[in-house]
Coordinates of C-alpha atoms and ligand atoms in Angstrom, one line a residue:
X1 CA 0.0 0.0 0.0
X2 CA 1.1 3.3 -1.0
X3 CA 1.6 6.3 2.0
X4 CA -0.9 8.6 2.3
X5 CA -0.9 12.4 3.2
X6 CA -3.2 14.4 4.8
X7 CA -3.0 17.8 2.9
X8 CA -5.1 20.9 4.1
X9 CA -6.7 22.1 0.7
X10 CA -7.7 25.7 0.1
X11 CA -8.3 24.9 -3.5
X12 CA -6.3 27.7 -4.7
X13 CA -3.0 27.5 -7.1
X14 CA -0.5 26.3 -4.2
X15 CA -2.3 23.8 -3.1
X16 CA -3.9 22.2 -5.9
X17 CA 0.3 21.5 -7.2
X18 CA 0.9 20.6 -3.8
X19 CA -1.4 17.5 -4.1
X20 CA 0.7 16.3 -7.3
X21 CA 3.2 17.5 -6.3
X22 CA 3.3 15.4 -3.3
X23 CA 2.3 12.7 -5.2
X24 CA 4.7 12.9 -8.3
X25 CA 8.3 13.9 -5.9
X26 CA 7.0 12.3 -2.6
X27 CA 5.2 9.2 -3.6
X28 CA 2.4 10.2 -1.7
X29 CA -1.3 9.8 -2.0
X30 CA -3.2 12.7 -0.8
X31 CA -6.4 12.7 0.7
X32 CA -7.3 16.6 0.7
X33 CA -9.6 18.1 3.5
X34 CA -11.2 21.9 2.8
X35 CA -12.6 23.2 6.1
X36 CA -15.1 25.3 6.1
X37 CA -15.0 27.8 8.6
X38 CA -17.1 30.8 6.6
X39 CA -14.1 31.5 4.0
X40 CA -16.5 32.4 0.6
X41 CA -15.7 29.1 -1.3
X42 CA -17.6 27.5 -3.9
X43 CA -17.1 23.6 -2.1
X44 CA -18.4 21.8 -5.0
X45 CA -15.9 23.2 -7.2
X46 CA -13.0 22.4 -4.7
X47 CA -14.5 18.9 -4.1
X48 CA -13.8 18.7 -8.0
X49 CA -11.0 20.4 -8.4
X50 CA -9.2 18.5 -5.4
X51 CA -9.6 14.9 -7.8
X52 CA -8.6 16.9 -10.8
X53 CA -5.5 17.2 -9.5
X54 CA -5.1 13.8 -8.3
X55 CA -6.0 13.7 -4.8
X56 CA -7.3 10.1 -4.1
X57 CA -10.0 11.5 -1.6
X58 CA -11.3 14.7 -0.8
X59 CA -13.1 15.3 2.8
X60 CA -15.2 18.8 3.3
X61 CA -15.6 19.4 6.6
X62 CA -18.2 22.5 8.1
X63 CA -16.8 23.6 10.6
X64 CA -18.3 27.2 11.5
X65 CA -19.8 26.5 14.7
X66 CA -16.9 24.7 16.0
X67 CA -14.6 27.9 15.5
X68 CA -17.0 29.9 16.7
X69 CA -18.1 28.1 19.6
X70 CA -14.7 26.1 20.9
X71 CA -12.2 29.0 19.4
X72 CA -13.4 32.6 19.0
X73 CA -15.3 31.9 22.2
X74 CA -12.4 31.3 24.7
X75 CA -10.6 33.9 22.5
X76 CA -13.2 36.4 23.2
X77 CA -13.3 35.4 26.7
X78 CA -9.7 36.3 27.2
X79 CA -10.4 39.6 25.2
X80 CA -7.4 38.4 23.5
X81 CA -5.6 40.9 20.9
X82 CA -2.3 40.4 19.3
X83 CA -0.1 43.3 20.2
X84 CA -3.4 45.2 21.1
X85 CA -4.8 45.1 18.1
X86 CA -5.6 42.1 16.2
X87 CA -8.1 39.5 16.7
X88 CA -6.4 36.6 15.5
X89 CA -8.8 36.0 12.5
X90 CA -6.1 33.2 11.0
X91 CA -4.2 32.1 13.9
X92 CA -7.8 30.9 15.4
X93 CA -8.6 29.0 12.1
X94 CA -5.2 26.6 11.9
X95 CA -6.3 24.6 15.2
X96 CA -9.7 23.6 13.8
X97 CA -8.4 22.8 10.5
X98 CA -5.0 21.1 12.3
X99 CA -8.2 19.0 13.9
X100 CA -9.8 17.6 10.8
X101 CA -6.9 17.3 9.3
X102 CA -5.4 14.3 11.8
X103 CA -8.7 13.1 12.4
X104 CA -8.5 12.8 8.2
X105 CA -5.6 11.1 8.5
X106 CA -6.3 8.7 11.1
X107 CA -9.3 7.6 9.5
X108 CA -7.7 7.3 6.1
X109 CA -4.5 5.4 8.1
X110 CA -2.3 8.6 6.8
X111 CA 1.7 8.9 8.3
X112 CA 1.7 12.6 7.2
X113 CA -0.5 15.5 7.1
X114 CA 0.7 18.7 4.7
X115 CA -0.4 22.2 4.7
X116 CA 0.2 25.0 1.7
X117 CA 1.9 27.6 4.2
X118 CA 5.0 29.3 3.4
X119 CA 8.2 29.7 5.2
X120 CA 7.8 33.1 5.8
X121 CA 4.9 33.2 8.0
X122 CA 3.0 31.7 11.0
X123 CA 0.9 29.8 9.6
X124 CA 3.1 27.0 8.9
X125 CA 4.5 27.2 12.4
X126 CA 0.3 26.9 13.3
X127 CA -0.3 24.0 11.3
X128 CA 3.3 22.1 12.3
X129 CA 2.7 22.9 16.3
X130 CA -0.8 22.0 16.5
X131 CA -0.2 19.0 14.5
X132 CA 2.8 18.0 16.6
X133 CA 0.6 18.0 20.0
X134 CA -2.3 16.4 18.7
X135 CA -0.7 13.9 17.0
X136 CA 3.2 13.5 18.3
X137 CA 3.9 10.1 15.4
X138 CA 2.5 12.1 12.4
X139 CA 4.9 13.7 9.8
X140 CA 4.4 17.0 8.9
X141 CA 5.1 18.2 5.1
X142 CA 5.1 21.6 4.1
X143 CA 5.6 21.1 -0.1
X144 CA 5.8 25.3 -0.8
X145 CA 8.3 26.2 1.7
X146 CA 10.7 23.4 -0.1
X147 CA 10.0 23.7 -3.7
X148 CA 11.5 26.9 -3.8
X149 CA 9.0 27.8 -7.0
X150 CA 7.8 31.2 -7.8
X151 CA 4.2 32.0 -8.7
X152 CA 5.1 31.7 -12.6
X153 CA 6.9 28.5 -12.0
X154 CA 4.1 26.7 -9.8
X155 CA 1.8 27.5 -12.7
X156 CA 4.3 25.8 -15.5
X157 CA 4.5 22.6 -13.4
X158 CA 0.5 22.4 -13.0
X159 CA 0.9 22.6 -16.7
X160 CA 3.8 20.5 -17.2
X161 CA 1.8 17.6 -15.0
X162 CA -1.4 18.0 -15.9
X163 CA -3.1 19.9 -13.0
X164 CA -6.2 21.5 -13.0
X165 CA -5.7 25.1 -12.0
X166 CA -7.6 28.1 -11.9
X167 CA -5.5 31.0 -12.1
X168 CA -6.3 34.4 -12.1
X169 CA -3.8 36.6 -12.9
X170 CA -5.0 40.2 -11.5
X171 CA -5.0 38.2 -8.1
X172 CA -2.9 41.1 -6.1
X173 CA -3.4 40.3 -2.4
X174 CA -3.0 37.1 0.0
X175 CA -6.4 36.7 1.8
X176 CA -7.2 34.6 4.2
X177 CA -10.8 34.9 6.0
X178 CA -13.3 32.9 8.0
X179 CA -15.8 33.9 10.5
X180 CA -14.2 35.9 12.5
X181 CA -12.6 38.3 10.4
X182 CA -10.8 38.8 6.9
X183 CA -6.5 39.1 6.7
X184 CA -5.0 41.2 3.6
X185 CA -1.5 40.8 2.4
X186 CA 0.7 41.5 -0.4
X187 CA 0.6 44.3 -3.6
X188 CA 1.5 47.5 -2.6
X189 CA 0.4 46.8 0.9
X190 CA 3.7 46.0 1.7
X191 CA 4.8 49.1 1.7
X192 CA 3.7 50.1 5.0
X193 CA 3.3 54.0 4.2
X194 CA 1.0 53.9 1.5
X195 CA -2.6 53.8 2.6
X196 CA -4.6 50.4 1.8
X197 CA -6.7 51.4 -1.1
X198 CA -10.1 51.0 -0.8
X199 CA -10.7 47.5 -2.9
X200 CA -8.7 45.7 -0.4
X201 CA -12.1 46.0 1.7
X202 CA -15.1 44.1 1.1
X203 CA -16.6 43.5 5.0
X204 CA -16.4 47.1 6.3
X205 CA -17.7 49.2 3.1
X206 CA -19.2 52.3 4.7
X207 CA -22.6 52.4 3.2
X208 CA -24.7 53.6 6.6
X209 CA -25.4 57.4 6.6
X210 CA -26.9 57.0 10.1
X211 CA -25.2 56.1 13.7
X212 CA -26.9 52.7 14.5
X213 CA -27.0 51.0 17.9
X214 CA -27.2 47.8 18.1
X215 CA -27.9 45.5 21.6
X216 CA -25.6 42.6 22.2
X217 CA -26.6 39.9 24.9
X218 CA -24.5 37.6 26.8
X219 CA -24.7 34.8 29.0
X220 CA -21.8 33.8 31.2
X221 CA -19.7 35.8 28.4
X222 CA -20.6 33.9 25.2
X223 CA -23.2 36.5 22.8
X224 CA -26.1 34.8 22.7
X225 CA -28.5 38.0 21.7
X226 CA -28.6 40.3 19.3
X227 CA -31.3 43.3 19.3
X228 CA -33.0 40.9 21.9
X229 CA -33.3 38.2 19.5
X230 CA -31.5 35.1 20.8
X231 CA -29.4 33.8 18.2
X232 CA -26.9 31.2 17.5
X233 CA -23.1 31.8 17.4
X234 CA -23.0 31.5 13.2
X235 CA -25.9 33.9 12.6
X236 CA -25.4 36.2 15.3
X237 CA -21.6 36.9 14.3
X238 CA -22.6 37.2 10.7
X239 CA -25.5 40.0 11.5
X240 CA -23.2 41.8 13.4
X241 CA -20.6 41.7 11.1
X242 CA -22.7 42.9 8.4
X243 CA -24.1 46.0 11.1
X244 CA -21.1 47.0 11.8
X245 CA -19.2 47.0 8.7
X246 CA -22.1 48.9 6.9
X247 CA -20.7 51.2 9.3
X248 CA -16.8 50.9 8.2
X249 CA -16.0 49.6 11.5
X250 CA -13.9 46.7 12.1
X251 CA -10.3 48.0 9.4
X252 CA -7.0 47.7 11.1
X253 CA -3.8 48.8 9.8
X254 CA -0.5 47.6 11.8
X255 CA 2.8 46.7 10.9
X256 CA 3.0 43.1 13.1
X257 CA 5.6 41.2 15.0
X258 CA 5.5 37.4 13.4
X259 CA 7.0 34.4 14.7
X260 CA 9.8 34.1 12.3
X261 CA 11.2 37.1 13.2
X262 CA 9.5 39.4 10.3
X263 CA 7.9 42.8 10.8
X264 CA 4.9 42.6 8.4
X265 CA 2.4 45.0 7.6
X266 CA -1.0 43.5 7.6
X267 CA -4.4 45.0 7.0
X268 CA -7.5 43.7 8.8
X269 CA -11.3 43.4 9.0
X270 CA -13.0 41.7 11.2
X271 CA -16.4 44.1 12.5
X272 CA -17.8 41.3 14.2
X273 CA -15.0 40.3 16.1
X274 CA -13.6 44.1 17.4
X275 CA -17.7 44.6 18.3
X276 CA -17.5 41.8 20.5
X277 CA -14.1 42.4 22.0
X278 CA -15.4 46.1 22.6
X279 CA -18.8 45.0 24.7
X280 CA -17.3 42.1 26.4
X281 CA -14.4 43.8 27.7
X282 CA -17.2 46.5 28.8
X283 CA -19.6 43.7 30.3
X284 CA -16.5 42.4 32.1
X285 CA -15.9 46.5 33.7
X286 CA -19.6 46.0 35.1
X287 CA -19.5 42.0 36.1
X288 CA -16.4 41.1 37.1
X289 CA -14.9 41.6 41.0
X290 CA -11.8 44.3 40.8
X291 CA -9.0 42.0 41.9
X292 CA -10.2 39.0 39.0
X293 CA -10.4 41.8 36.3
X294 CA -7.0 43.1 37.0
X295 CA -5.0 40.5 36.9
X296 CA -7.4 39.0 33.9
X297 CA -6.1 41.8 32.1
X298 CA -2.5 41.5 32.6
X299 CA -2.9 37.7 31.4
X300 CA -5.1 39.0 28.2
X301 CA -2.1 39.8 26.5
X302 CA 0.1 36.4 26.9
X303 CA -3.3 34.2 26.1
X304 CA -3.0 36.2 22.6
X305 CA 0.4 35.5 21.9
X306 CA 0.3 32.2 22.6
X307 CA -2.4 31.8 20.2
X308 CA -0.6 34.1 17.7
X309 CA 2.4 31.7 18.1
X310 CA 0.5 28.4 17.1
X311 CA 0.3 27.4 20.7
X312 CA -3.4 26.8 20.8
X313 CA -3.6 23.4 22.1
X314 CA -0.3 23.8 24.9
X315 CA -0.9 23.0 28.3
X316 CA 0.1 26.8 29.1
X317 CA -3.0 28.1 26.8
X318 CA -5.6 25.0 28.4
X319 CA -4.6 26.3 31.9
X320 CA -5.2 30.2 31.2
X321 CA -8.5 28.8 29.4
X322 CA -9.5 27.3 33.0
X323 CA -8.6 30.9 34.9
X324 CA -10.7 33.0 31.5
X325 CA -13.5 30.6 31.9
X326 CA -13.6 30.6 35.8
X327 CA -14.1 34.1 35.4
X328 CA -16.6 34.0 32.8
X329 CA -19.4 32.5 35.4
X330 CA -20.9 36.7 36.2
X331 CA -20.4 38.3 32.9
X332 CA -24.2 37.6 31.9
X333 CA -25.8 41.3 30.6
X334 CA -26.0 43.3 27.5
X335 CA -24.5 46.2 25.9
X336 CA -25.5 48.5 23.5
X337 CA -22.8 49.5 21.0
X338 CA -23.3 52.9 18.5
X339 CA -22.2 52.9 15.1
X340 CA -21.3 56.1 13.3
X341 CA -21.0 56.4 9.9
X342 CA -17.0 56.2 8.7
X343 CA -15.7 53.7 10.7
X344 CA -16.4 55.2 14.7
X345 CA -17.9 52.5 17.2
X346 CA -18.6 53.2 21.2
X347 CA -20.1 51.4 23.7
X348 CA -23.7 53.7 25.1
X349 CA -24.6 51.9 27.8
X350 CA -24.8 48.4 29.7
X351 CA -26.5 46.6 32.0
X352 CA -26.2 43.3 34.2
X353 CA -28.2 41.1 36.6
X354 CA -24.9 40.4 38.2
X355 CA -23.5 43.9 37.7
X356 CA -21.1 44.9 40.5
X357 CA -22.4 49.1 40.3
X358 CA -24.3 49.5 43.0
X359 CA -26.4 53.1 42.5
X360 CA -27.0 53.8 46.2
X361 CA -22.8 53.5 46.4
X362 CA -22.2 55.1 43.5
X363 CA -24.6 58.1 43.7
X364 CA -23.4 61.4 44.7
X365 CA -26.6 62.4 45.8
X366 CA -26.8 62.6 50.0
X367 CA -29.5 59.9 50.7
X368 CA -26.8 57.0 49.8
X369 CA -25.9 53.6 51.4
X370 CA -21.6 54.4 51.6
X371 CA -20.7 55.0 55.1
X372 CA -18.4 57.7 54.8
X373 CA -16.9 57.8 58.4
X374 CA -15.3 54.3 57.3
X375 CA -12.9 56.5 54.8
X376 CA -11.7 58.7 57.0
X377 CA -9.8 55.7 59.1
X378 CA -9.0 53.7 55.6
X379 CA -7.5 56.5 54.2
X380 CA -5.4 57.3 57.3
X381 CA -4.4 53.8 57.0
X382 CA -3.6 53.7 53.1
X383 CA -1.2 56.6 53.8
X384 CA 0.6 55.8 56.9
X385 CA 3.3 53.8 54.9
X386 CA 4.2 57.1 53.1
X387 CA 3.2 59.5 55.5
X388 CA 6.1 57.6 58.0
X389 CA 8.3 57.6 55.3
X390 CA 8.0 61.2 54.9
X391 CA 8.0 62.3 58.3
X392 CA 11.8 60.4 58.5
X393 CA 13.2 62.8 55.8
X394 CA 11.7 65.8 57.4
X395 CA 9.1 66.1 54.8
X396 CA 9.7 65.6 51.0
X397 CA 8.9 68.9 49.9
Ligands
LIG1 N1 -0.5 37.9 9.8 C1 -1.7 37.2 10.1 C2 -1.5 36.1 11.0 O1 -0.4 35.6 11.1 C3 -2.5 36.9 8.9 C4 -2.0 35.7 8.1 C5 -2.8 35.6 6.9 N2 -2.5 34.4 6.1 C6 -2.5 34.4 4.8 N3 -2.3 33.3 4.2 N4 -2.7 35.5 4.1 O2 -2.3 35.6 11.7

């Protein structure tokens, strides 16, 4: 019997060589598996255009709801943002599709699994990690970063062996997308001081003329309402996606710190995502105890980078999962976000059966519940350290 490769297939140009490419140099044959997790992708086609180019089986998997619900959702709980700023649109995509790609090869008694990811990026450290602590026996095979072709090349030897391509030549960025978001790469993005121009865009066209405020509900931190409506993860994501990008909200610009060692300038839409990030870090100022939401938020920050850096299924990012989830149990409520037309988003107003603002403590009015005789000895207190120290220097005026 022949070996087998698992291969993840986007069905695009690099791929679709890959899988004769691993067959014709490597000897292998390759069962390629698309998952679905809400890139715009004709699967049919693929399907067919996967056995075109020689793959012996082809496995389409949906997985939507699993990124949303066992991914974004312990993503979102952490408020996680890589170097402040970016939701992690691809980097929460590789562990799902690392998933169904060794379950693909166990089932199809595969010794490799392959992936179209370049050398230059994190993906490939994504796929190879995640693969690694799933499965510790499986290969991994990454046939772009070692065939050292160029885009012109890779075309001639889909020629050259008879594989079925679709090629479109004005294609001028690298996109990546799913659910949560969309990733923009290449042209004359890469020169970080020129502004993206405005086709790079196609999930935060600003069309509303009109602020818009939209309601978000949550239960124990996962969004489960939208406008009141109780919706499911897929649906609710994709309606406020399409809210808030009507808006232009959601674009981000950065030059980004990879992996490898590259600074790379990356352009970004995800409205969806950066709407939820924005009321559940809000819900969380209402719900959660001061001393948990502190040190929740200087853990935020490492939970992204692991994630960034492929380390999605370590027992470093499990064990902050536990702490984000522990914490998750109070932030129940909803918040109203506002929309303005050309890009602007702020959070209006929120609310919480478990919410820790107490009116009658809060209140500046005189009829409240704070007994203020108690601050005049805790104050004394919180100053005595310094006040001491002072008093030893003769004052530190
Ligand atoms: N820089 C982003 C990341 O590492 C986006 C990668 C997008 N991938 C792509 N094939 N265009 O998460």
């Amino acid at each position: 019997m022949k070996k087998r490769v698992a291969l993840a297939y986007s069905g695009g140009l690099d791929t679709s060589v890959a899988v004769g490419w691993l067959g014709a140099e490597l000897g292998y044959e390759v069962i390629a598996v698309a998952v679905d997790v809400g890139q715009d992708v004709d699967f049919e086609a693929l399907r067919k255009r996967a056995i075109a180019a020689g793959a012996v089986e082809v496995e389409v998997v949906d997985a939507r709801e699993e990124l949303l619900a066992d991914i974004a959702m312990p993503t979102l709980a952490a408020n996680a943002l890589y170097e402040g700023r970016y939701p992690l649109v691809s980097a929460l995509s590789r562990p799902v599709i690392v998933h169904h790609l060794v379950a693909a090869a166990r089932r199809h008694g595969a010794s490799a699994v392959a992936h179209g990811a370049t050398g230059k990026g994190n993906d490939q450290v994504r796929f190879e990690v995640g693969t690694r602590a799933l499965a510790p026996d499986l290969e991994t095979l990454a046939p772009v970063r070692v065939w050292g072709m160029s885009r012109e090349e890779t075309i001639d030897y889909a020629e050259r062996h008879d594989i079925a391509v679709t090629v479109s030549k004005d294609r001028i960025y690298s996109i990546d997308a799913n659910l949560w978001g969309r990733a923009i790469e290449c042209g004359v993005l890469e020169d970080p001081w020129i502004a993206p121009p405005e086709d790079v865009f196609s999930l935060t066209v600003p069309v509303a003329t009109e602020p818009i405020e939209v309601t978000i509900g949550f239960e124990q931190g996962v969004p489960v309402s939208f406008d009141g409506a109780e919706l499911g993860l897929v649906d609710l994501v994709g309606e406020l996606g399409r809210v808030a990008g009507s808006s232009g909200f959601g674009r981000v610009d950065m030059v980004e710190g990879r992996r490898v060692g590259i600074k790379s300038r990356e352009i970004y839409e995800c409205p969806a995502a950066l709407a939820l990030v924005m009321a559940h870090t809000d819900l969380e100022g209402l719900t959660l105890e001061h001393d948990v939401a502190h040190e929740k938020a200087r853990l935020e920050p490492r939970f992204a980078e692991l994630v960034y850096d492929g380390m999605w299924f370590s027992p470093l990012r499990q064990a902050m999962s536990a702490f984000m989830a522990s914490t998750q149990r109070c932030v129940t409520g909803e918040v109203r976000i506002r929309f303005s037309p050309g890009g602007g988003a702020e959070v209006v107003g929120r609310r919480s059966p478990l919410g820790l603002y107490v009116y009658d403590l809060a209140t500046y009015d005189t009829a409240d519940a704070f007994r203020h005789e108690d601050a005049e000895g805790f104050v004394r207190l919180f100053g005595l350290g310094i006040q001491t120290w002072s008093a030893r220097q003769g004052g530190a005026e």
